[in-house]
PDB file of C-alpha atoms in Angstrom:
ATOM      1  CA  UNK A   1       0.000   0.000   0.000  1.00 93.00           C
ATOM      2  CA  UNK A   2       1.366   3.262  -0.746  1.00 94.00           C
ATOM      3  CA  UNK A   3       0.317   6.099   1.432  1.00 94.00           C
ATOM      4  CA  UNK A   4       0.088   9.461  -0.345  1.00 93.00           C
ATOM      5  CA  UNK A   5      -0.780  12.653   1.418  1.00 90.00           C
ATOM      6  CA  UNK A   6      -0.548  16.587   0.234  1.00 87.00           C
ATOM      7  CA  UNK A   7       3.050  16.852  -1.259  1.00 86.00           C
ATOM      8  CA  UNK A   8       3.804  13.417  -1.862  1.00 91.00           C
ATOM      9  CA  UNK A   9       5.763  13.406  -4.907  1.00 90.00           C
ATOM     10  CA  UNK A  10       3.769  11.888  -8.125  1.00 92.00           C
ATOM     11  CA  UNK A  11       7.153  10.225  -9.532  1.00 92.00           C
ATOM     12  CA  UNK A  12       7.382   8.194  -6.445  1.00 92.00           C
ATOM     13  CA  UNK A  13       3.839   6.776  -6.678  1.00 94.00           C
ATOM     14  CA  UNK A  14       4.324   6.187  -9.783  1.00 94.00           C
ATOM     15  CA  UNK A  15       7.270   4.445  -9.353  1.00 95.00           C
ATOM     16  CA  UNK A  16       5.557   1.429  -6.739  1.00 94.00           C
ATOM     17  CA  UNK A  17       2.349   1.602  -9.362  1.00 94.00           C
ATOM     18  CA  UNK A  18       4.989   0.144 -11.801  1.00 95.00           C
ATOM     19  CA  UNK A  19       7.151  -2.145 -10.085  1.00 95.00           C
ATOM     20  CA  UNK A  20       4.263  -3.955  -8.845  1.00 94.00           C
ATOM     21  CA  UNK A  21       2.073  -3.544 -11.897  1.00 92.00           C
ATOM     22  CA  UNK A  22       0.550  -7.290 -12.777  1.00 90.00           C
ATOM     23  CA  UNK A  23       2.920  -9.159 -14.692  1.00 91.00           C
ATOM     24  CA  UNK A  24       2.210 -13.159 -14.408  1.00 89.00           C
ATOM     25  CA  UNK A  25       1.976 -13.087 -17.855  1.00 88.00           C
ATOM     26  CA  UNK A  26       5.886 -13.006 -17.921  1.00 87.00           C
ATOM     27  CA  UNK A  27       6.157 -15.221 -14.932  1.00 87.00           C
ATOM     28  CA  UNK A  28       5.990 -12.670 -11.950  1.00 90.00           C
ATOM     29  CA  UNK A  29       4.114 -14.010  -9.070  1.00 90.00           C
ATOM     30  CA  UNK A  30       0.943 -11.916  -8.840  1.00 89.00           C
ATOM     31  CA  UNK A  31       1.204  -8.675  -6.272  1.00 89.00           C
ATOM     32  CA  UNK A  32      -1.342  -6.191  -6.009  1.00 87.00           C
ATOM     33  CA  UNK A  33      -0.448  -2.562  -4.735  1.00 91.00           C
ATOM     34  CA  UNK A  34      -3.206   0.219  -3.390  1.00 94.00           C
ATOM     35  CA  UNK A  35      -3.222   3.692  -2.464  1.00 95.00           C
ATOM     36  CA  UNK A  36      -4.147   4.807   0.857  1.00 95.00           C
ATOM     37  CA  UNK A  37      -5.018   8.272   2.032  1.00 94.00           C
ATOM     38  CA  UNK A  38      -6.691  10.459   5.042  1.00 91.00           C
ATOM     39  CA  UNK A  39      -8.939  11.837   2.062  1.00 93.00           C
ATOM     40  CA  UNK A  40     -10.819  10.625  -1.146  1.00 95.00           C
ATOM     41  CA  UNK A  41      -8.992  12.390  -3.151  1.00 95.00           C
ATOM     42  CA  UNK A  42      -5.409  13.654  -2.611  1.00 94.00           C
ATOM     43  CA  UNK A  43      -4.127  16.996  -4.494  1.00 92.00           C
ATOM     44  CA  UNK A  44      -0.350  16.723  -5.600  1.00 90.00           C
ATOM     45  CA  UNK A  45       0.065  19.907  -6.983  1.00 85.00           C
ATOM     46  CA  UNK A  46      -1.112  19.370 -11.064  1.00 83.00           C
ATOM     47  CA  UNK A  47      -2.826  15.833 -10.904  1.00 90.00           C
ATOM     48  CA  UNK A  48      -4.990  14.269  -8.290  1.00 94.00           C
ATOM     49  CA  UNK A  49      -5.392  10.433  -7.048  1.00 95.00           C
ATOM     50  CA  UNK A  50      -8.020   8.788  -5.669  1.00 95.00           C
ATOM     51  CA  UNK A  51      -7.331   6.150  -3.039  1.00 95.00           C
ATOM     52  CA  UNK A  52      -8.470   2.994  -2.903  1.00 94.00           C
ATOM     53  CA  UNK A  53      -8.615   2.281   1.219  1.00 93.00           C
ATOM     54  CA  UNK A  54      -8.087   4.331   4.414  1.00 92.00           C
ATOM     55  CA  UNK A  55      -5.352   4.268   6.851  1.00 90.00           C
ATOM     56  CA  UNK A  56      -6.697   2.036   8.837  1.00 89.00           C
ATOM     57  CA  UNK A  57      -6.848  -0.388   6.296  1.00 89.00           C
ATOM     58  CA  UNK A  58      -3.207   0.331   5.104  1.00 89.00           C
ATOM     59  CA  UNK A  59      -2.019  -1.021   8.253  1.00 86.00           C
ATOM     60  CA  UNK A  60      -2.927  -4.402   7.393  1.00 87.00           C
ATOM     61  CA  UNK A  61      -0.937  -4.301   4.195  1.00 89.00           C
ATOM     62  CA  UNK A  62       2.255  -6.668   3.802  1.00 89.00           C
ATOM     63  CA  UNK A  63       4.615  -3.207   2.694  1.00 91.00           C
ATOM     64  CA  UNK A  64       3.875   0.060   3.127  1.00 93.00           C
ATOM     65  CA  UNK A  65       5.189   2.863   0.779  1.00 93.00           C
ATOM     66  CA  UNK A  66       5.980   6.300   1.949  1.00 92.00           C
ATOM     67  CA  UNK A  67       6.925   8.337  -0.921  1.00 91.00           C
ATOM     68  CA  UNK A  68       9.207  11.258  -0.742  1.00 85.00           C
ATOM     69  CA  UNK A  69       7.126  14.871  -0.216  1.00 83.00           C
ATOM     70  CA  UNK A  70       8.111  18.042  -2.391  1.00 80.00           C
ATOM     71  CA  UNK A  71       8.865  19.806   1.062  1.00 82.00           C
ATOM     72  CA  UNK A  72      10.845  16.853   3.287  1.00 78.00           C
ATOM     73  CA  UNK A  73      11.223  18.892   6.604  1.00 78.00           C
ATOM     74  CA  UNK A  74       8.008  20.433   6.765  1.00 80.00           C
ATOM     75  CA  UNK A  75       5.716  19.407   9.164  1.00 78.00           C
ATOM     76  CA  UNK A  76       4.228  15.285   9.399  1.00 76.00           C
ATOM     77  CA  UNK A  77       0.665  14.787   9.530  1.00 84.00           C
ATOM     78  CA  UNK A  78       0.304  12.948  12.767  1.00 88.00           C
ATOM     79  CA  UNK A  79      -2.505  10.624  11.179  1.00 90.00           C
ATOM     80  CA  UNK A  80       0.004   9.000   8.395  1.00 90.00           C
ATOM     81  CA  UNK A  81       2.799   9.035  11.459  1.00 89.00           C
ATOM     82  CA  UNK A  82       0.300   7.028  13.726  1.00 89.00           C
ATOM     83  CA  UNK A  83      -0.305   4.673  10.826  1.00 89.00           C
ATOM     84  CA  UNK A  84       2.979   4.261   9.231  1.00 89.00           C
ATOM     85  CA  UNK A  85       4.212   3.181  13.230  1.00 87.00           C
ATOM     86  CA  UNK A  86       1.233   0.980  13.579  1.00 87.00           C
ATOM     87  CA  UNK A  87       1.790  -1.115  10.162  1.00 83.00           C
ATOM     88  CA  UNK A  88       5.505  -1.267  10.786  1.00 76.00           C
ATOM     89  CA  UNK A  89       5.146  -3.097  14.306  1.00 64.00           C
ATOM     90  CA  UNK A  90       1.752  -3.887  14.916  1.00 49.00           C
ATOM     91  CA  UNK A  91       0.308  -7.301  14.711  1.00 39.00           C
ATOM     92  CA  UNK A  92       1.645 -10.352  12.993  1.00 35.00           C
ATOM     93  CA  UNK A  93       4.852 -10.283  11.000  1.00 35.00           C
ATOM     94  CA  UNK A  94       4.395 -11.566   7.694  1.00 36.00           C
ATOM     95  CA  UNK A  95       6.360 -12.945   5.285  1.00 36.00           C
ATOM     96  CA  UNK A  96       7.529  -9.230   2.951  1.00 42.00           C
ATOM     97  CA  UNK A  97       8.099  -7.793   6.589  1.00 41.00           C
ATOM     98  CA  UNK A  98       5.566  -4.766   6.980  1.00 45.00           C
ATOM     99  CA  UNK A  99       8.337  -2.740   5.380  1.00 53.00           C
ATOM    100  CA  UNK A 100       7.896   1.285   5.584  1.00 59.00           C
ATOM    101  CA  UNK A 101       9.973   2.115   2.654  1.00 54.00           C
ATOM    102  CA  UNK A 102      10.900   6.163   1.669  1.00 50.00           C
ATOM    103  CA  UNK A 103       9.404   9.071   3.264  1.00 62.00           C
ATOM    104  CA  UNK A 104      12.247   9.238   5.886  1.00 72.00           C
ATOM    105  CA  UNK A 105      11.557  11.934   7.601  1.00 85.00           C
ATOM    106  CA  UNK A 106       8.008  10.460   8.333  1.00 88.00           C
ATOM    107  CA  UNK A 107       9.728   7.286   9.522  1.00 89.00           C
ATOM    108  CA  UNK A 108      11.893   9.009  11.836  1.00 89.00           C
ATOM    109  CA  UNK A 109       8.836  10.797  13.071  1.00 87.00           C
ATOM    110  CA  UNK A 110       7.275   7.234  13.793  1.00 88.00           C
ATOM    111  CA  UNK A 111      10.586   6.395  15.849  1.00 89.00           C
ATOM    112  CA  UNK A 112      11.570   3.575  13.193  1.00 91.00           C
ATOM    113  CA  UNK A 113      14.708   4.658  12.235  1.00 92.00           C
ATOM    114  CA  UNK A 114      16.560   4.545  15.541  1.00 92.00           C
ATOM    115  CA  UNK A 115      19.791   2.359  15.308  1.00 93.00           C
ATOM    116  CA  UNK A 116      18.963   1.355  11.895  1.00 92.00           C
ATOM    117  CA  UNK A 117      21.401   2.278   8.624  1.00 93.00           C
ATOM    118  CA  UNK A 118      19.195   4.839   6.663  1.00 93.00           C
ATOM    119  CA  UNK A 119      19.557   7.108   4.033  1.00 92.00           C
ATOM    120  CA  UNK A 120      18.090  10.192   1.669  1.00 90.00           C
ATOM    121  CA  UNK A 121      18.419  12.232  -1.147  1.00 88.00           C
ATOM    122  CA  UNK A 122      22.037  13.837  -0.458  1.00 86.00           C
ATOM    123  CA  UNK A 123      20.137  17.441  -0.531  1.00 86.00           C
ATOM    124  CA  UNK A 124      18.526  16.085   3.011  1.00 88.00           C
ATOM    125  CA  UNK A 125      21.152  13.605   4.858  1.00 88.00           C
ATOM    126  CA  UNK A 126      22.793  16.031   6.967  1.00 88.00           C
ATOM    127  CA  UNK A 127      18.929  17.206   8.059  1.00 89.00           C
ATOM    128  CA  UNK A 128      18.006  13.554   8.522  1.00 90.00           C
ATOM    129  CA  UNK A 129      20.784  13.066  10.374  1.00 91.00           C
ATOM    130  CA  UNK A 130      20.804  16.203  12.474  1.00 91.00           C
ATOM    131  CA  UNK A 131      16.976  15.697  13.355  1.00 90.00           C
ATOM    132  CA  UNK A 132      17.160  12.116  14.185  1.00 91.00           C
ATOM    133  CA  UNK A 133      20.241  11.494  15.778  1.00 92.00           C
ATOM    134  CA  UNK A 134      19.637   8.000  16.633  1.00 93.00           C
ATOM    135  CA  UNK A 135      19.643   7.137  13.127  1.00 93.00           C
ATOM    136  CA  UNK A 136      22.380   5.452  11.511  1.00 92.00           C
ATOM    137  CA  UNK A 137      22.557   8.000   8.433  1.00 92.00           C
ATOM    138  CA  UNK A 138      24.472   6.425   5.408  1.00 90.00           C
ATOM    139  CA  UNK A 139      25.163   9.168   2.473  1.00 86.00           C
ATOM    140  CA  UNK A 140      26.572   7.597  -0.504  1.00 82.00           C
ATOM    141  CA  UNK A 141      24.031   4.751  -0.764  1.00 87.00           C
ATOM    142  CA  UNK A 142      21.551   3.946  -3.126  1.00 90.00           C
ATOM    143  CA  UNK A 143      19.260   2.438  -0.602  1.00 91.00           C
ATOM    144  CA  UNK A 144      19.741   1.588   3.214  1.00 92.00           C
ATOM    145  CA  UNK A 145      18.019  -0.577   5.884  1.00 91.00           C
ATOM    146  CA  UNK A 146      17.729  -3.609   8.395  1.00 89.00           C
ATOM    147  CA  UNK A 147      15.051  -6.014   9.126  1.00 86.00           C
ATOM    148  CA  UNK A 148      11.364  -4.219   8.796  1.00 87.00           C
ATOM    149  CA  UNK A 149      12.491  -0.834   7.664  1.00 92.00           C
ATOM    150  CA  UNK A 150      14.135   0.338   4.260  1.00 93.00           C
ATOM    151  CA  UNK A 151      15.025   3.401   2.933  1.00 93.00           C
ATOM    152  CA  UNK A 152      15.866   4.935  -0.473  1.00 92.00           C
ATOM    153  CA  UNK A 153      18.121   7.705  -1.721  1.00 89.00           C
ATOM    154  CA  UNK A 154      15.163   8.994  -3.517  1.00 85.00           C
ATOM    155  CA  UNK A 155      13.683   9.584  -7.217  1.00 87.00           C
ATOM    156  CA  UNK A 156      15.036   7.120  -9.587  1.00 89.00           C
ATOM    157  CA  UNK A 157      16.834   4.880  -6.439  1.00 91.00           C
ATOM    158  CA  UNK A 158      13.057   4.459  -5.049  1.00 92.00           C
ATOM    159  CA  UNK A 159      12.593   1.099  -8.122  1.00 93.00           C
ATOM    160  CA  UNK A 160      16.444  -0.014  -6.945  1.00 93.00           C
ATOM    161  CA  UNK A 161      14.890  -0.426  -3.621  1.00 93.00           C
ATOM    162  CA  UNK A 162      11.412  -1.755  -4.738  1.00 94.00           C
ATOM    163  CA  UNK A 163      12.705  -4.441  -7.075  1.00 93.00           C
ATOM    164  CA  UNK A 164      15.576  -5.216  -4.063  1.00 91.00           C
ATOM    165  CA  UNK A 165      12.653  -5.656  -1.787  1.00 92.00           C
ATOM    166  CA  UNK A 166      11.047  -8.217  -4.701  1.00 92.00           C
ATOM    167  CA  UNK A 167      14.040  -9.900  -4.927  1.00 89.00           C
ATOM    168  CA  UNK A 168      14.015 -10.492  -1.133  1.00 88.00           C
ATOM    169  CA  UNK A 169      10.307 -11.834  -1.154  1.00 89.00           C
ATOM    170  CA  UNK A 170       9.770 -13.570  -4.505  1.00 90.00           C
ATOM    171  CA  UNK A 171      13.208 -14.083  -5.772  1.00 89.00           C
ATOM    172  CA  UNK A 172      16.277 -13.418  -8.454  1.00 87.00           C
ATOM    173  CA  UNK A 173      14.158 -14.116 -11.090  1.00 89.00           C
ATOM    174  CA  UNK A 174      10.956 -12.187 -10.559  1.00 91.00           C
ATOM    175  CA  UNK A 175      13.301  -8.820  -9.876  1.00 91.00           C
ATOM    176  CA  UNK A 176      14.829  -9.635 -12.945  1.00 91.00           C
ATOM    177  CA  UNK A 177      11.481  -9.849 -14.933  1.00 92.00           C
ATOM    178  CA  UNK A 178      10.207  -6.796 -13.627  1.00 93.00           C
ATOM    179  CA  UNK A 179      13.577  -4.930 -14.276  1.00 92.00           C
ATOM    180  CA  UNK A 180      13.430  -6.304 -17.816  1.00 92.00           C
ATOM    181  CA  UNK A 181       9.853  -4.769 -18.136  1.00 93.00           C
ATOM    182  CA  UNK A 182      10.848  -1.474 -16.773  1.00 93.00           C
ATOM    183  CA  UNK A 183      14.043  -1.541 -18.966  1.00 91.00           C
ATOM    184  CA  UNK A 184      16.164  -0.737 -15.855  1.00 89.00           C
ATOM    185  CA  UNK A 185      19.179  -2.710 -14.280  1.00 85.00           C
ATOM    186  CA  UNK A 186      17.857  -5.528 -11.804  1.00 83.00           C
ATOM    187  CA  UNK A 187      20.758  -3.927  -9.412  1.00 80.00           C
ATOM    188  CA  UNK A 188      22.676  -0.986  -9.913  1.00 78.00           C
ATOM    189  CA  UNK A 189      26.090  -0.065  -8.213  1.00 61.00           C
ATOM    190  CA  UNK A 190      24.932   1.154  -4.779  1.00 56.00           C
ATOM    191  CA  UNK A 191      26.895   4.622  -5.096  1.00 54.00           C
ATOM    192  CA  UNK A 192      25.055   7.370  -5.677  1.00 54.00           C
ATOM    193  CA  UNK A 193      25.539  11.019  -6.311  1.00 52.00           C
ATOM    194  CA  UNK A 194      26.395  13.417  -3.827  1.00 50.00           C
ATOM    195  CA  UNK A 195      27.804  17.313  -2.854  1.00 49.00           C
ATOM    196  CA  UNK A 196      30.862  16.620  -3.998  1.00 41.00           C
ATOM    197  CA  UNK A 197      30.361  14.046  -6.816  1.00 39.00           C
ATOM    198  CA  UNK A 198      27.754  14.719  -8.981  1.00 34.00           C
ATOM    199  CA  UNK A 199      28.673  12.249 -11.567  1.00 31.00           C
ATOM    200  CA  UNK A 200      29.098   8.286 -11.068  1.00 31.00           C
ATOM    201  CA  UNK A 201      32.236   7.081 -12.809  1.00 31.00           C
ATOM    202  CA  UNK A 202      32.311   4.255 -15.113  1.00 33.00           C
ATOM    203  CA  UNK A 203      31.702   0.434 -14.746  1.00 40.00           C
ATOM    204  CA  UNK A 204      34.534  -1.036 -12.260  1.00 50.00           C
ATOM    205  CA  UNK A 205      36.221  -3.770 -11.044  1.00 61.00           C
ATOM    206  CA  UNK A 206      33.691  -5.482  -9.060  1.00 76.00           C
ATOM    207  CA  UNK A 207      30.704  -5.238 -11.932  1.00 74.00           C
ATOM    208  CA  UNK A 208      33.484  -7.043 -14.589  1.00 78.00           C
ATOM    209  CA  UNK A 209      33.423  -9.678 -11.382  1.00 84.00           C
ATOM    210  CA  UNK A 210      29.983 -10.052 -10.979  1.00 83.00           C
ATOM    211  CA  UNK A 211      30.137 -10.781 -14.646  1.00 82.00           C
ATOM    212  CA  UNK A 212      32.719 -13.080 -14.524  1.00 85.00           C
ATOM    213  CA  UNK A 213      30.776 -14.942 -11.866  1.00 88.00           C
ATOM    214  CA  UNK A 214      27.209 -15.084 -13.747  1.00 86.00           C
ATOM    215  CA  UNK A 215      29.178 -16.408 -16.683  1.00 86.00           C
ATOM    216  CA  UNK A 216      30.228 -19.363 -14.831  1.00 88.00           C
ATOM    217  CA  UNK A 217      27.782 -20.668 -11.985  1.00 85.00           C
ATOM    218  CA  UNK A 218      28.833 -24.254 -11.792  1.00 88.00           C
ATOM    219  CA  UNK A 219      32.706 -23.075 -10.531  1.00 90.00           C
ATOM    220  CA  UNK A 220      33.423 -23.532  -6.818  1.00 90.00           C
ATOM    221  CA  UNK A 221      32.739 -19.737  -5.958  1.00 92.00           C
ATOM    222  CA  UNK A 222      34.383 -19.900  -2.677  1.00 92.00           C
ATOM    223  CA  UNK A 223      34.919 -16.511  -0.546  1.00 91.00           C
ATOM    224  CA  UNK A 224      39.222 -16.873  -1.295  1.00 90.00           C
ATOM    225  CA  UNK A 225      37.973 -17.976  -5.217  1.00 90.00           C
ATOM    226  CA  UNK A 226      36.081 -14.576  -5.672  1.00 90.00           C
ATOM    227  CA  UNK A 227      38.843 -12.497  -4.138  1.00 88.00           C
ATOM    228  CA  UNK A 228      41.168 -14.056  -6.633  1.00 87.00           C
ATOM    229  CA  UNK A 229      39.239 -13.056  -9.577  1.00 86.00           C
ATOM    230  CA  UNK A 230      39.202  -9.422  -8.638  1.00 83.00           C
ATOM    231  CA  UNK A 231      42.185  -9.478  -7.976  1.00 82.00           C
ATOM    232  CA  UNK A 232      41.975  -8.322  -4.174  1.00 82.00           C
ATOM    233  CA  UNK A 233      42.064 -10.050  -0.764  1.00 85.00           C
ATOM    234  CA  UNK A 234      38.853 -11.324   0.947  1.00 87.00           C
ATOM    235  CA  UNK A 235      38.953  -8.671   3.597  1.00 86.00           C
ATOM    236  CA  UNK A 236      39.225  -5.728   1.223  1.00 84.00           C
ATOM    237  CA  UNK A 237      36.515  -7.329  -1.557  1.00 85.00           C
ATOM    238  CA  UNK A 238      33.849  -7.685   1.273  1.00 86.00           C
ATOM    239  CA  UNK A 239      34.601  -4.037   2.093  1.00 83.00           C
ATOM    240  CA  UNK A 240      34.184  -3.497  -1.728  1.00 80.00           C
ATOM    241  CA  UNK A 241      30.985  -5.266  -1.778  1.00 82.00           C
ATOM    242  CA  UNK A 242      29.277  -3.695   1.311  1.00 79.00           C
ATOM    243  CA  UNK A 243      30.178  -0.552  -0.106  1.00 71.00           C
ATOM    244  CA  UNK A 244      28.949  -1.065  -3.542  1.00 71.00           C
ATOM    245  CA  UNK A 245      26.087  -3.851  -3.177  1.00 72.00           C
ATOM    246  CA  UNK A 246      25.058  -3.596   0.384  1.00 71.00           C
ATOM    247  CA  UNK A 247      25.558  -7.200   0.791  1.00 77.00           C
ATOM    248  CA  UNK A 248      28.764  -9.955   1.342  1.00 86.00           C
ATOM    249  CA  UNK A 249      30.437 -11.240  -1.559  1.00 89.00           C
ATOM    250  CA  UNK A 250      28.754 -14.812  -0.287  1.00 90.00           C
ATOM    251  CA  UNK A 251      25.043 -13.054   0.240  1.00 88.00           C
ATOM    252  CA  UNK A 252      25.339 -12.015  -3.423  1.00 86.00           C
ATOM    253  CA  UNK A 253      26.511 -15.386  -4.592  1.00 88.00           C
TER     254      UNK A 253
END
């Protein structure tokens, strides 16, 4: 369910209306996505939506959406806070994890970000950081999280996170059939843009692995056998791959 308020960016809605747009056609298991909202009809600013459920029904959804607003540090509607808390920790865990995903700032209004890795647009991280200090605030990420809550750098990152998040529930496979549809990269490079670097450099080492890998699956990928083909120890390479993937050389494997 994707909650949209006043100032929720369109591109963001838009964004979980297409990643989990029907697709069994192609083999993707069947997911069905919804728009929740504290009124019929929500005003972005130059289009409207209608939603299809309340809040109160949103809570009892298996993922909830937050998308990024126009205006990040302005003030949280207390009703979508209340919710977005609720869903996230209320009730029986299921199976995709009642994951609040986006909207940052409204998560760290709910409390769910404390002691968790986290991240934002790189406009905002120094604000996220600065008004929820017990938030583990990583810049130069494309997406960010741990157990029930995940994050996204924002804009184009929020479908990195989405299809991540398929991949976690339905598998390799479907995330690659949805990326296909998109036309977008099942996983990108987790390095994003920032103050400082506005531009990401070109493919490196560790993508011309992951290649090498993919192009023979039935070798003995072993921890010391991936470090070997990048040419690196194992110690460095699973600093490479946190860095780059958000996951061990062995998690990716």
């Amino acid at each position: 369910t994707v909650i949209v308020n006043r100032g929720s960016r369109a591109y963001d809605i838009a964004t979980a209306l297409e990643v989990f747009e029907h697709r069994s056609a192609i083999g993707v298991p069947e997911m069905s996505v919804a728009v929740a909202a504290t009124t019929e009809v929500v005003d972005l600013g130059g289009m409207r939506i209608r939603r299809d459920r309340s809040l109160a029904a949103a809570t009892e959804s298996d993922l909830l959406v937050i998308p990024v607003r126009r205006e990040p540090l302005a003030a949280v509607d207390h009703r979508i806070v209340a919710a977005v808390r609720c869903g996230a920790g209320g009730g029986r865990q299921r199976q995709f994890g009642r994951e609040p995903m986006d909207g940052r700032f409204v998560l760290g209004a709910a409390g769910l970000l404390d002691g968790l890795p986290c991240t934002t647009h790189w406009r905002w991280c120094d604000r996220l950081a600065e008004r929820h200090p017990r938030a583990r605030v990583v810049p130069n990420v494309l997406y960010a999280g741990a157990g029930a809550v995940w994050t996204s750098s924002g804009v184009s990152a929020d479908s990195d996170l989405l299809i991540e998040l398929v991949r976690r529930r339905h598998g390799a496979a479907a995330a690659a059939g949805i990326a296909r549809s998109m036309v977008t990269p099942a996983h990108r490079r987790g390095r994003k843009h920032s103050r400082s670097d506005r531009a990401i450099g070109a493919p490196g080492d560790l993508e011309r692995l992951q290649a090498a890998v993919r192009a023979t699956p039935a070798r003995d990928w072993s921890l010391a056998a991936i470090a070997s083909e990048a040419g690196l120890s194992a110690r460095p390479l699973a600093r490479r791959f946190a860095t780059e993937t958000g996951q061990s050389p062995i998690t990716w494997l």
